[in-house]
Short mmCIF file of C-alpha atoms in Angstrom, two decimals:
data_model
loop_
_atom_site.label_atom_id
_atom_site.label_comp_id
_atom_site.label_asym_id
_atom_site.label_seq_id
_atom_site.Cartn_x
_atom_site.Cartn_y
_atom_site.Cartn_z
CA MET A 1 59.95 174.26 80.41
CA ALA A 2 61.67 171.21 78.96
CA ILE A 3 60.44 167.78 80.03
CA LYS A 4 63.67 166.90 81.84
CA GLU A 5 63.69 170.16 83.82
CA GLN A 6 60.01 169.69 84.70
CA ILE A 7 60.71 166.20 86.03
CA MET A 8 63.66 167.49 88.08
CA ALA A 9 61.54 170.32 89.55
CA ASP A 10 58.71 167.91 90.37
CA LEU A 11 61.22 165.51 91.93
CA LYS A 12 62.36 168.23 94.34
CA GLU A 13 58.75 169.08 95.12
CA ALA A 14 57.93 165.41 95.81
CA MET A 15 60.92 165.25 98.19
CA LYS A 16 59.69 168.32 100.08
CA ASN A 17 56.15 166.91 100.28
CA LYS A 18 57.40 163.41 101.23
CA ASP A 19 55.25 161.91 98.44
CA LYS A 20 56.92 158.48 98.36
CA ASP A 21 55.04 157.02 95.39
CA ARG A 22 55.57 160.03 93.12
CA LEU A 23 59.18 160.30 94.28
CA ARG A 24 59.87 156.66 93.35
CA VAL A 25 58.46 157.12 89.84
CA LEU A 26 60.24 160.43 89.25
CA ARG A 27 63.56 158.99 90.40
CA SER A 28 63.09 156.13 87.97
CA LEU A 29 62.35 158.56 85.14
CA LYS A 30 65.34 160.72 86.08
CA SER A 31 67.55 157.64 85.95
CA LYS A 32 66.24 156.62 82.53
CA LEU A 33 66.70 160.17 81.18
CA LEU A 34 70.27 160.37 82.49
CA GLU A 35 70.99 156.94 81.01
CA ARG A 36 69.78 158.16 77.60
CA GLU A 37 71.75 161.39 77.97
CA ILE A 38 74.95 159.48 78.66
CA SER A 39 74.40 157.17 75.69
CA GLU A 40 73.91 160.22 73.41
CA ARG A 41 76.96 162.05 74.74
CA GLU A 42 79.90 162.62 72.45
CA GLY A 43 83.19 163.83 73.91
CA GLY A 44 82.03 165.32 77.18
CA GLU A 45 78.93 167.34 77.85
CA GLY A 46 75.65 166.43 76.29
CA SER A 47 71.94 166.80 76.77
CA ILE A 48 68.82 165.28 75.34
CA SER A 49 66.07 167.03 73.43
CA ASP A 50 62.41 167.00 74.42
CA GLU A 51 61.81 164.55 71.57
CA GLN A 52 64.35 162.12 73.02
CA ALA A 53 62.90 162.60 76.51
CA THR A 54 59.44 161.84 75.11
CA GLU A 55 60.79 158.59 73.60
CA VAL A 56 62.13 157.58 77.03
CA LEU A 57 58.80 158.38 78.68
CA MET A 58 56.82 156.52 76.00
CA LYS A 59 59.00 153.46 76.52
CA ALA A 60 58.44 153.64 80.29
CA ALA A 61 54.67 154.02 79.76
CA LYS A 62 54.64 151.05 77.38
CA GLN A 63 56.46 148.93 79.97
CA ARG A 64 53.88 149.88 82.61
CA LYS A 65 50.99 149.00 80.28
CA GLU A 66 52.52 145.60 79.56
CA SER A 67 53.03 145.00 83.29
CA ILE A 68 49.42 145.95 84.01
CA ASP A 69 48.26 143.46 81.39
CA GLN A 70 50.44 140.68 82.84
CA PHE A 71 49.42 141.38 86.44
CA GLU A 72 45.74 141.38 85.51
CA LYS A 73 46.15 138.07 83.69
CA GLY A 74 47.91 136.70 86.78
CA ASP A 75 45.04 137.91 89.01
CA ARG A 76 47.30 140.36 90.88
CA ALA A 77 45.07 143.41 91.12
CA ASP A 78 47.24 144.96 93.85
CA LEU A 79 50.34 145.02 91.64
CA ALA A 80 48.33 146.13 88.62
CA GLN A 81 47.00 149.07 90.65
CA ASN A 82 50.57 150.15 91.54
CA GLU A 83 51.52 150.07 87.87
CA LYS A 84 48.41 152.06 86.93
CA GLU A 85 49.36 154.76 89.44
CA GLU A 86 52.90 154.90 88.01
CA LEU A 87 51.53 155.04 84.47
CA GLU A 88 49.30 157.97 85.40
CA ILE A 89 52.34 159.92 86.68
CA ILE A 90 54.39 159.11 83.56
CA GLU A 91 51.54 160.08 81.22
CA SER A 92 51.27 163.47 82.90
CA TYR A 93 54.62 164.35 81.26
CA LEU A 94 53.73 163.02 77.82
CA PRO A 95 52.17 165.20 75.16
CA GLU A 96 48.52 164.53 74.31
CA MET A 97 48.33 161.40 72.17
CA LEU A 98 46.30 161.25 68.98
CA SER A 99 43.02 159.33 69.01
CA GLU A 100 42.42 156.35 66.76
CA GLU A 101 40.27 158.49 64.45
CA GLU A 102 43.03 161.09 64.10
CA VAL A 103 45.58 158.36 63.34
CA ARG A 104 43.15 156.88 60.80
CA ASP A 105 42.83 160.27 59.05
CA VAL A 106 46.61 160.62 58.81
CA ALA A 107 46.91 157.00 57.62
CA GLN A 108 44.34 157.46 54.87
CA ALA A 109 46.10 160.62 53.68
CA LYS A 110 49.51 158.90 53.63
CA ILE A 111 48.16 155.81 51.87
CA ASP A 112 46.64 158.03 49.16
CA GLU A 113 49.80 160.13 48.94
CA LEU A 114 52.04 157.05 48.57
CA GLY A 115 49.63 155.23 46.28
CA ALA A 116 49.62 152.16 48.53
CA ASN A 117 46.91 149.62 47.77
CA ASP A 118 47.65 146.39 49.64
CA MET A 119 49.55 144.79 52.51
CA SER A 120 52.77 144.61 50.47
CA ASP A 121 53.02 148.40 50.90
CA MET A 122 52.63 148.28 54.69
CA GLY A 123 56.34 148.70 55.44
CA ARG A 124 56.57 151.78 53.27
CA VAL A 125 53.48 153.35 54.83
CA MET A 126 54.54 152.45 58.39
CA GLY A 127 57.96 154.02 57.89
CA VAL A 128 56.46 157.34 56.83
CA MET A 129 53.70 157.20 59.46
CA MET A 130 56.03 156.47 62.36
CA GLN A 131 58.34 159.26 61.29
CA GLU A 132 55.44 161.72 61.23
CA LEU A 133 53.65 160.51 64.37
CA LYS A 134 56.71 159.89 66.55
CA GLY A 135 55.78 160.91 70.08
CA LYS A 136 52.17 161.55 69.07
CA ALA A 137 50.81 158.00 68.78
CA GLU A 138 51.80 154.52 69.89
CA GLY A 139 53.32 152.25 67.27
CA SER A 140 50.85 149.44 68.00
CA LEU A 141 47.90 151.73 67.28
CA VAL A 142 49.49 153.04 64.07
CA SER A 143 50.21 149.47 62.93
CA LYS A 144 46.64 148.35 63.66
CA VAL A 145 45.13 151.28 61.76
CA VAL A 146 47.44 150.89 58.74
CA LYS A 147 46.64 147.14 58.56
CA GLU A 148 42.91 147.87 58.63
CA GLU A 149 43.22 150.56 55.97
CA LEU A 150 45.31 148.39 53.64
CA SER A 151 43.13 145.26 54.01
#
């Protein structure tokens, strides 16, 4: 089942079960997916692919992680806990992310393949890496690993 359809089905289920927290998060995700669908639409009907839906979910997860960080710095554990719960729901729809070791293996292979030897080649390596790992790893992790490998 496609990500969007799964979210819609789970939204109905959350309504039936009166699960307010899950319902709030799923409504937010539905809204973001519809927003993306409308922006992609050309001349009438349109839909988004699972890859595009994954991008929307990754962006929502990243926003939650940043909020958690800010709330913890501001000593607001209650708000950070709410964000953590939302993040857990969002991550349940995301594909399994690659570990740092797996990203490092891909980075080393790409660096060798491209013949990159120093930081001046970082942009070239990052472009190829992000294309290949889109939806499989966070950009910040990829950037960190590539920097370490090129230093």
